[in-house]
Short mmCIF file of C-alpha atoms in Angstrom, two decimals:
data_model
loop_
_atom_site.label_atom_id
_atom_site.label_comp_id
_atom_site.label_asym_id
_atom_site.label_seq_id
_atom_site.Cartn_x
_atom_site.Cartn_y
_atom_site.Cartn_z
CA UNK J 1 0.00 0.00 0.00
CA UNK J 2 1.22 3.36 -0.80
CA UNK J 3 2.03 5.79 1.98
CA UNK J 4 2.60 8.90 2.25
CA UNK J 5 4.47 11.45 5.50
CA UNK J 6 4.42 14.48 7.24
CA UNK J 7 7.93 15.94 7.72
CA UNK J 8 9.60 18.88 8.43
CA UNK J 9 12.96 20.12 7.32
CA UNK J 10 14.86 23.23 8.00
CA UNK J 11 12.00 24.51 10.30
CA UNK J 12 9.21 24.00 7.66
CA UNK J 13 6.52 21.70 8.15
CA UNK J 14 5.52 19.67 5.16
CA UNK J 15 2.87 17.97 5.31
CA UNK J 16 2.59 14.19 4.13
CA UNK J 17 0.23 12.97 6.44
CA UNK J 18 -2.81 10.32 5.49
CA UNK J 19 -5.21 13.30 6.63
CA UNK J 20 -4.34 16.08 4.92
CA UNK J 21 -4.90 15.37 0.85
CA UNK J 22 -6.03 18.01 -0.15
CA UNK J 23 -2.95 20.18 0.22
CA UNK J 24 -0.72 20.06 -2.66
CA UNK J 25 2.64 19.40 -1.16
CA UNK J 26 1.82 15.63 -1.14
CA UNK J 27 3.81 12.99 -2.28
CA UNK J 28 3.91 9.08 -2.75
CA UNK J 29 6.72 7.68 -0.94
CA UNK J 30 6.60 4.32 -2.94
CA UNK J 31 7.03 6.34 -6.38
CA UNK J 32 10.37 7.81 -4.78
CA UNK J 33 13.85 6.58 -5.63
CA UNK J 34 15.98 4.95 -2.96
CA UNK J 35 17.63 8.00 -2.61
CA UNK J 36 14.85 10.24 -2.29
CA UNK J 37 13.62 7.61 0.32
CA UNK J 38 16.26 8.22 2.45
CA UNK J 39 16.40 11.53 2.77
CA UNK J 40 12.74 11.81 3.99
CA UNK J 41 13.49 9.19 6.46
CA UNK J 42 16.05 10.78 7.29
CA UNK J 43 14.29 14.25 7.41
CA UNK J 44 11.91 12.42 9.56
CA UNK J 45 14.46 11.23 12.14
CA UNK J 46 15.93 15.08 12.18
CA UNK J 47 11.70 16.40 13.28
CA UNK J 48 11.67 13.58 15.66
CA UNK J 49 14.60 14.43 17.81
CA UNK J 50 14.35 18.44 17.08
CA UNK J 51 14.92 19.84 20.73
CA UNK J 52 16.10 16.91 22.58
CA UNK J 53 19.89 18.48 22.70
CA UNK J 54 20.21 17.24 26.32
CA UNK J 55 19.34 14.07 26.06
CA UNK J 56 21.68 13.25 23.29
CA UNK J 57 24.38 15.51 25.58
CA UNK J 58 23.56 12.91 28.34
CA UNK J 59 23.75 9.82 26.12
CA UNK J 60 27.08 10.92 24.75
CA UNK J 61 28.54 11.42 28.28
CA UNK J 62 27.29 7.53 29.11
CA UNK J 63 28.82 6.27 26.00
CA UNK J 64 32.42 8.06 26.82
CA UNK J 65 32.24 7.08 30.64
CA UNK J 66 31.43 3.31 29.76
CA UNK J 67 34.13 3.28 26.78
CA UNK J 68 35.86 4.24 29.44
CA UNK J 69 35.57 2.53 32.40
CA UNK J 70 35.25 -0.51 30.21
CA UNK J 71 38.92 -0.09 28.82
CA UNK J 72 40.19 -0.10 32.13
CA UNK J 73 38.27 -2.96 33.29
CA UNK J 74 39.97 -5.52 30.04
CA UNK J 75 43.17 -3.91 30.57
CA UNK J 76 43.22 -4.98 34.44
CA UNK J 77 41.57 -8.22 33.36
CA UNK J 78 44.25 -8.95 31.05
CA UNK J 79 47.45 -7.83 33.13
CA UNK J 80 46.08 -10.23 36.64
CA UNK J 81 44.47 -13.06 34.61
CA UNK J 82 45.54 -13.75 30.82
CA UNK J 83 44.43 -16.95 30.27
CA UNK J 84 40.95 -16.27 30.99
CA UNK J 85 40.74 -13.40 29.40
CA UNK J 86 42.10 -15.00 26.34
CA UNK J 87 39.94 -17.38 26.24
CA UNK J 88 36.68 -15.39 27.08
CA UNK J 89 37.96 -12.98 24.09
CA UNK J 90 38.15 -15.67 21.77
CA UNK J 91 34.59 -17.28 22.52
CA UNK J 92 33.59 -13.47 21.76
CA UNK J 93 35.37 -13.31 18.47
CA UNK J 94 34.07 -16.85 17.25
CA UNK J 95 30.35 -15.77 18.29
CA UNK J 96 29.52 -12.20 18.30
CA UNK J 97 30.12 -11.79 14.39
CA UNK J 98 27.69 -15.35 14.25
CA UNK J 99 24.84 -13.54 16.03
CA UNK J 100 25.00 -10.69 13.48
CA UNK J 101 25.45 -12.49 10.64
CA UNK J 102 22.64 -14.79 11.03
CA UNK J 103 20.46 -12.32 12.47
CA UNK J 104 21.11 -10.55 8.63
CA UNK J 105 21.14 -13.79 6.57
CA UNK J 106 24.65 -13.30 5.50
CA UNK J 107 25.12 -16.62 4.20
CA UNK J 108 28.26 -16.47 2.32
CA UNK J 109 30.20 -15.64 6.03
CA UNK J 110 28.05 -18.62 7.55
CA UNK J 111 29.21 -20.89 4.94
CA UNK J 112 33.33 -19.54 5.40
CA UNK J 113 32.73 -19.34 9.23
CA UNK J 114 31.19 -23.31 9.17
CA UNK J 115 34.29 -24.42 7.06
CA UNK J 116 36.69 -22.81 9.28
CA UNK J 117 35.14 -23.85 12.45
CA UNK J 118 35.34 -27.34 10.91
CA UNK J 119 38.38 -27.37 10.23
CA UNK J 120 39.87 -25.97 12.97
CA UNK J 121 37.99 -27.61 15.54
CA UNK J 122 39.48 -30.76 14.02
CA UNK J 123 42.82 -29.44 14.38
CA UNK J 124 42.23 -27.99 17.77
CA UNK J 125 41.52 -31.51 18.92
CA UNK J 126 44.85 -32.99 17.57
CA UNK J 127 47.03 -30.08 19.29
CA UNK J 128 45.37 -31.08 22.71
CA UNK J 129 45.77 -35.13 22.50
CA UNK J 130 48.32 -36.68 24.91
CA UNK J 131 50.48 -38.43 23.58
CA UNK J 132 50.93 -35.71 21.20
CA UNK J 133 50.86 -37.18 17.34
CA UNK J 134 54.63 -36.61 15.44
CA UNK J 135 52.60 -35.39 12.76
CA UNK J 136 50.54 -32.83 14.41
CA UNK J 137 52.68 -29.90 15.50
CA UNK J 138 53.59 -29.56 11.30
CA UNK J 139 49.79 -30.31 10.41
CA UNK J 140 48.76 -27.52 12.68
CA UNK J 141 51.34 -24.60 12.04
CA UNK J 142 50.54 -25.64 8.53
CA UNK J 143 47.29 -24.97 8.27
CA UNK J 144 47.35 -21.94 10.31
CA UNK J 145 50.31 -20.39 8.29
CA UNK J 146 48.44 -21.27 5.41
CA UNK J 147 45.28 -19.15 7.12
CA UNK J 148 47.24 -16.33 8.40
CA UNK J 149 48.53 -15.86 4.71
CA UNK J 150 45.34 -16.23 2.90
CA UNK J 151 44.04 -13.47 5.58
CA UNK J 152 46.67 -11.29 4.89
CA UNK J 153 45.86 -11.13 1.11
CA UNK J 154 42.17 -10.77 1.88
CA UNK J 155 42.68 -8.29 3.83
CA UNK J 156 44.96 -6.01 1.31
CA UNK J 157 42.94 -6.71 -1.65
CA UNK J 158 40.05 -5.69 0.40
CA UNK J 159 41.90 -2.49 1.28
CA UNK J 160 43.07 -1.83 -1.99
CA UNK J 161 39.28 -2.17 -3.30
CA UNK J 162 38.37 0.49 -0.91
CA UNK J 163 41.73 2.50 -2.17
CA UNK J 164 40.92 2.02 -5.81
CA UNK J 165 37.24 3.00 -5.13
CA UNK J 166 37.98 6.34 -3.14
CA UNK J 167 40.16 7.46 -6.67
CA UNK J 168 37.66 6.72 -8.54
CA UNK J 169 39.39 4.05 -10.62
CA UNK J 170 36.28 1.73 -10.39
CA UNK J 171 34.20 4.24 -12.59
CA UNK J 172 36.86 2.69 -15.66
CA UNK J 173 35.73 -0.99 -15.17
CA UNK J 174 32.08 0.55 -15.03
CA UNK J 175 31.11 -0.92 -11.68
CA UNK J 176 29.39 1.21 -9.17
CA UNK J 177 30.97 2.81 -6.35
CA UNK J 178 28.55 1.34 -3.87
CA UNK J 179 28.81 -2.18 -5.11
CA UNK J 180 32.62 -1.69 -5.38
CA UNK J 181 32.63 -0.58 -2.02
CA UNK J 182 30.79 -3.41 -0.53
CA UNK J 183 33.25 -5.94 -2.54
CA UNK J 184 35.64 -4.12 -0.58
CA UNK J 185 34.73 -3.54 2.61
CA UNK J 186 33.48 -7.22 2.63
CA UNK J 187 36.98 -8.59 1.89
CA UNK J 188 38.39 -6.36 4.52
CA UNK J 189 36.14 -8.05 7.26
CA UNK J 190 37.11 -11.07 5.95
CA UNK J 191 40.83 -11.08 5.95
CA UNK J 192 40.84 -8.51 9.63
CA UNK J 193 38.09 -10.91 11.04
CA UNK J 194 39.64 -14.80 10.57
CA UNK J 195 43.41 -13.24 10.99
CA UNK J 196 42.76 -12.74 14.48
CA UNK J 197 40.56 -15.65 14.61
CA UNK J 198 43.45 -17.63 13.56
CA UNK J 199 45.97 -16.31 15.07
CA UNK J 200 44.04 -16.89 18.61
CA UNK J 201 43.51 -20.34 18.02
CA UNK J 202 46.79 -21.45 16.43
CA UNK J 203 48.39 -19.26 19.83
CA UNK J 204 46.05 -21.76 22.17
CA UNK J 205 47.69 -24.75 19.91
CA UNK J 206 51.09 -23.70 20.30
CA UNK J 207 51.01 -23.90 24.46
CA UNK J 208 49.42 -27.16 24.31
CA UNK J 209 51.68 -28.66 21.93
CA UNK J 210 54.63 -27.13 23.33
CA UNK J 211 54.03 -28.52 26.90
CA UNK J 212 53.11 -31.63 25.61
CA UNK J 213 56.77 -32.18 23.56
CA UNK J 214 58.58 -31.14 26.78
CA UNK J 215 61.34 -29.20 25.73
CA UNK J 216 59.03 -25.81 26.50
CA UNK J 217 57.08 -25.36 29.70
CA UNK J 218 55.25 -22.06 31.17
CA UNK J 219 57.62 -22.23 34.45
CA UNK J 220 60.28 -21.82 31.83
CA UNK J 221 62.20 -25.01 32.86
CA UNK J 222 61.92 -27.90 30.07
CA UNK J 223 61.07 -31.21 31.22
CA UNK J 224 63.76 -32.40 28.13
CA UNK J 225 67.26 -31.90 26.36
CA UNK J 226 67.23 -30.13 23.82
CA UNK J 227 69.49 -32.17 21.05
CA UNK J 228 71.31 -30.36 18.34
CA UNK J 229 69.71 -32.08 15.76
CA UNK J 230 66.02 -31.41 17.09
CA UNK J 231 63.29 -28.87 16.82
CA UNK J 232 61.98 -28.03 20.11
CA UNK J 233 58.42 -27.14 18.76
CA UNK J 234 57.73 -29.94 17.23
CA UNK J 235 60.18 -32.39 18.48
CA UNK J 236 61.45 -33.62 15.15
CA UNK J 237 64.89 -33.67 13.63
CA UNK J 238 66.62 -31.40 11.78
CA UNK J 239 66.68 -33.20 8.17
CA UNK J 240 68.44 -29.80 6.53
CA UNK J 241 71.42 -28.24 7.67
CA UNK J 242 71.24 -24.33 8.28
CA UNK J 243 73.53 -23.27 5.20
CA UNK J 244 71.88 -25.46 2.81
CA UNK J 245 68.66 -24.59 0.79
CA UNK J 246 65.76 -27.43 1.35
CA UNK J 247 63.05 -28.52 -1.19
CA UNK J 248 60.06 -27.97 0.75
CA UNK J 249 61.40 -25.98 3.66
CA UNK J 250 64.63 -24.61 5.10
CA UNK J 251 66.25 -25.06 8.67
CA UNK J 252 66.37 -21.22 10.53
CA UNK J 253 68.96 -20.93 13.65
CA UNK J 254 68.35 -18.39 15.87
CA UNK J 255 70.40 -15.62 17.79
CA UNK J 256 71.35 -18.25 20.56
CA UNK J 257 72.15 -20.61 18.23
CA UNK J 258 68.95 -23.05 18.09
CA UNK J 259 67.23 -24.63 14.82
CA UNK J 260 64.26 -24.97 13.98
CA UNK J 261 62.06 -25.96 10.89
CA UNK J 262 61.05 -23.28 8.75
CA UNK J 263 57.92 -23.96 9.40
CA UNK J 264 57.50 -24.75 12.68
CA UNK J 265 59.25 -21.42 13.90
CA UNK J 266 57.38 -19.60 11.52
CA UNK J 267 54.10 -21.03 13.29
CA UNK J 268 55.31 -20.11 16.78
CA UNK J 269 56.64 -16.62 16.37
CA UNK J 270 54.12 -15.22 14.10
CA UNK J 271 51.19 -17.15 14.22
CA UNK J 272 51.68 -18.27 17.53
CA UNK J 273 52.29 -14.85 18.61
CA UNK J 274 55.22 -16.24 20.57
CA UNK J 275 58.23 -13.76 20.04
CA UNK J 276 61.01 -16.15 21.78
CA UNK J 277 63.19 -19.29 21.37
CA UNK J 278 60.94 -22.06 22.19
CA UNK J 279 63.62 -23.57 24.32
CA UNK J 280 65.72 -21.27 26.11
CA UNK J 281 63.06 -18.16 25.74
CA UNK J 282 65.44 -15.87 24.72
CA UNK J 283 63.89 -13.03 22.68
CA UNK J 284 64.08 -13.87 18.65
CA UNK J 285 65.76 -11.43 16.02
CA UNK J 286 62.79 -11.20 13.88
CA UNK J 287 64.76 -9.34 11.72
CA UNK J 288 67.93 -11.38 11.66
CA UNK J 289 65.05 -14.33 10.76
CA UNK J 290 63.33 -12.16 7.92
CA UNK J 291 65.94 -11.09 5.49
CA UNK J 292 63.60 -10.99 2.81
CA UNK J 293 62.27 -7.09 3.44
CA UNK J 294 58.71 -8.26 1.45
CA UNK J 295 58.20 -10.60 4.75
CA UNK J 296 58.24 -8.34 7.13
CA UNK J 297 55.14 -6.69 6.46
CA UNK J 298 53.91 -10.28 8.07
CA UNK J 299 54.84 -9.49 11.80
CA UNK J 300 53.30 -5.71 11.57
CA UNK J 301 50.32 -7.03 10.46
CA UNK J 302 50.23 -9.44 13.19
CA UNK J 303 50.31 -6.39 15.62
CA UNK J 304 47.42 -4.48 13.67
CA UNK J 305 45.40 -7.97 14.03
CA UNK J 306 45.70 -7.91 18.19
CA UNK J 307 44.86 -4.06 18.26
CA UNK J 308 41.38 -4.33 16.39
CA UNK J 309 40.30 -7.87 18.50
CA UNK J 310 39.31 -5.33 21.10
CA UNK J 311 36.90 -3.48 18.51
CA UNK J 312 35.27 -7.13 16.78
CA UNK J 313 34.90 -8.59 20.57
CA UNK J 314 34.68 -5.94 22.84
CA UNK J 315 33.12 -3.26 21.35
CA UNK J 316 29.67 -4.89 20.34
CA UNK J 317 28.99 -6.01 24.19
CA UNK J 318 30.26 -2.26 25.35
CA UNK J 319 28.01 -0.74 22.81
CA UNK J 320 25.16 -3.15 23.70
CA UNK J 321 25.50 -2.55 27.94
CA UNK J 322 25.34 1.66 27.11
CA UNK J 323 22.00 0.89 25.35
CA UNK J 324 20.72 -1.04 28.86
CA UNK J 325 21.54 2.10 30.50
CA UNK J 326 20.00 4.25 28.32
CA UNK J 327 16.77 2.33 28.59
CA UNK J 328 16.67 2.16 32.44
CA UNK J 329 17.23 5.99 32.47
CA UNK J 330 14.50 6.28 29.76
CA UNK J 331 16.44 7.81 27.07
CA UNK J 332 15.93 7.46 23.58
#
């Protein structure tokens, strides 16, 4: 049924009522573009909170007091109890984006979301078996690797969508800015929103496995010797010697002189987020281990993925307990 409103803009009443027509300043909303649309609704929205100054005043003092108070709270959480803050952030990361999703019937990020949980679930449950698998620690810094890097380029050609569409260069392949935008945008959440995913997860691995092998413990003393010839991630040995180049991987020593497999201490210091020797913790040379300039980019983005978990699992709830407070008080 077509309807038709009663707005006012810029002081001016207009009237578009259901009672009044008989005045010639009617209009049928449903013959009005989408643009057009909006800017009566949003007209509307401007009449409706005309002279309610102080109550938006109010609301924004709530918001910045609970923003806050809030930051504060996580950052005292964090300092005197890690693990479960870890793990309560990481339930928030896996969920929160579900409840929003489904609640808008955005299926493609149900179906990527369902693969990934999958997946990972399965190799969640080999990183926490005792006795650990000789297989596993390599199957799941792997597969996380593989993530973190399939995140990373996600997330830039996102960015670069959003880049290419502020220029104006999408206006040569005749696509739309809004539909370029949302191509954008979309791959952006994407790559941000499983790199920290990830890089939670494969972190939550890498203690368990570690432990499990014995040559790394959280009281710092190993419960084994640490060989020459063996990687103390995953327990293995060392089938490549440092100075020679391998056919699937290489062997990396660090600053005090332990090796590794390529890609086990690849897993550990930048997916697991653990910047130290797995053995004798002392801190790693990340750029003594990166002498390829074009891989560096890896371990800043690795930073830029920890400061925005706070805004994907944090912020919703935050945002969500100021509107609780605003409806006890009765503002609107």
């Amino acid at each position: 049924m077509a309807g038709v409103f009663e707005v006012e803009v810029d002081g001016v009443e207009h009237d578009h009522g259901l009672e009044h027509h008989d005045q010639p300043n009617q209009f049928d909303v449903s013959k009005l573009s989408p643009e057009e649309k909006w800017r009566v609704e949003h007209a509307r929205m401007h009449a409706k909170h005309k002279g309610h100054e102080a109550m938006h005043a109010e609301m924004v003092l709530i918001l910045i007091v609970t923003l806050v108070v809030a930051q504060l709270i996580l950052v005292q959480w964090k300092q005197r109890h890690p693990k479960s803050y870890n793990l309560v952030t990481l339930f928030q990361m896996w969920v929160v984006p579900l409840y929003f999703t489904t609640k808008l019937h955005w299926w493609r990020f149900l179906t990527t979301w369902f693969i990934f949980s999958v997946i990972t679930a399965y190799i969640s449950f080999r990183a926490t078996r005792k006795p650990l698998a000789c297989t596993t620690p390599r199957l799941v810094y792997k597969w996380f690797l593989l993530l973190y890097k399939i995140s990373y380029a996600t997330g830039i050609v996102g960015y670069s969508v959003v880049m290419f569409t502020l220029f104006g260069i999408n206006l040569i392949f005749r696509i739309k800015p809004e539909d370029a935008m949302d191509f954008g945008v979309s791959l952006l959440f994407y790559g941000l929103y499983y790199g920290v995913l990830g890089r939670d997860f494969a972190e939550m691995c890498a203690d368990f496995m570690a432990s499990t092998v014995g040559y790394y413990s959280a009281s710092g003393m190993p419960t084994k010797h640490l060989s020459d010839n063996i990687c103390a991630v995953c327990g293995q040995p060392i089938l490549v010697d440092v100075s020679e180049e391998g056919i699937i991987e290489n062997t990396y020593r660090l600053s005090c002189n332990h090796v590794f497999h390529e890609f086990c201490i690849r897993g550990w210091c930048i997916v697991g987020k653990k910047q130290m020797c797995p053995y004798c913790k002392e801190k790693v040379d990340l750029k003594r281990m990166f002498s390829n300039p074009w891989e560096r980019p890896h371990v800043m983005y690795g930073q830029l993925l920890d400061w925005l978990r706070y805004l994907v699992a944090w912020q919703p709830v935050i945002i969500g307990f100021v509107q609780g407070i605003n409806y006890a008080l009765g503002l609107e």
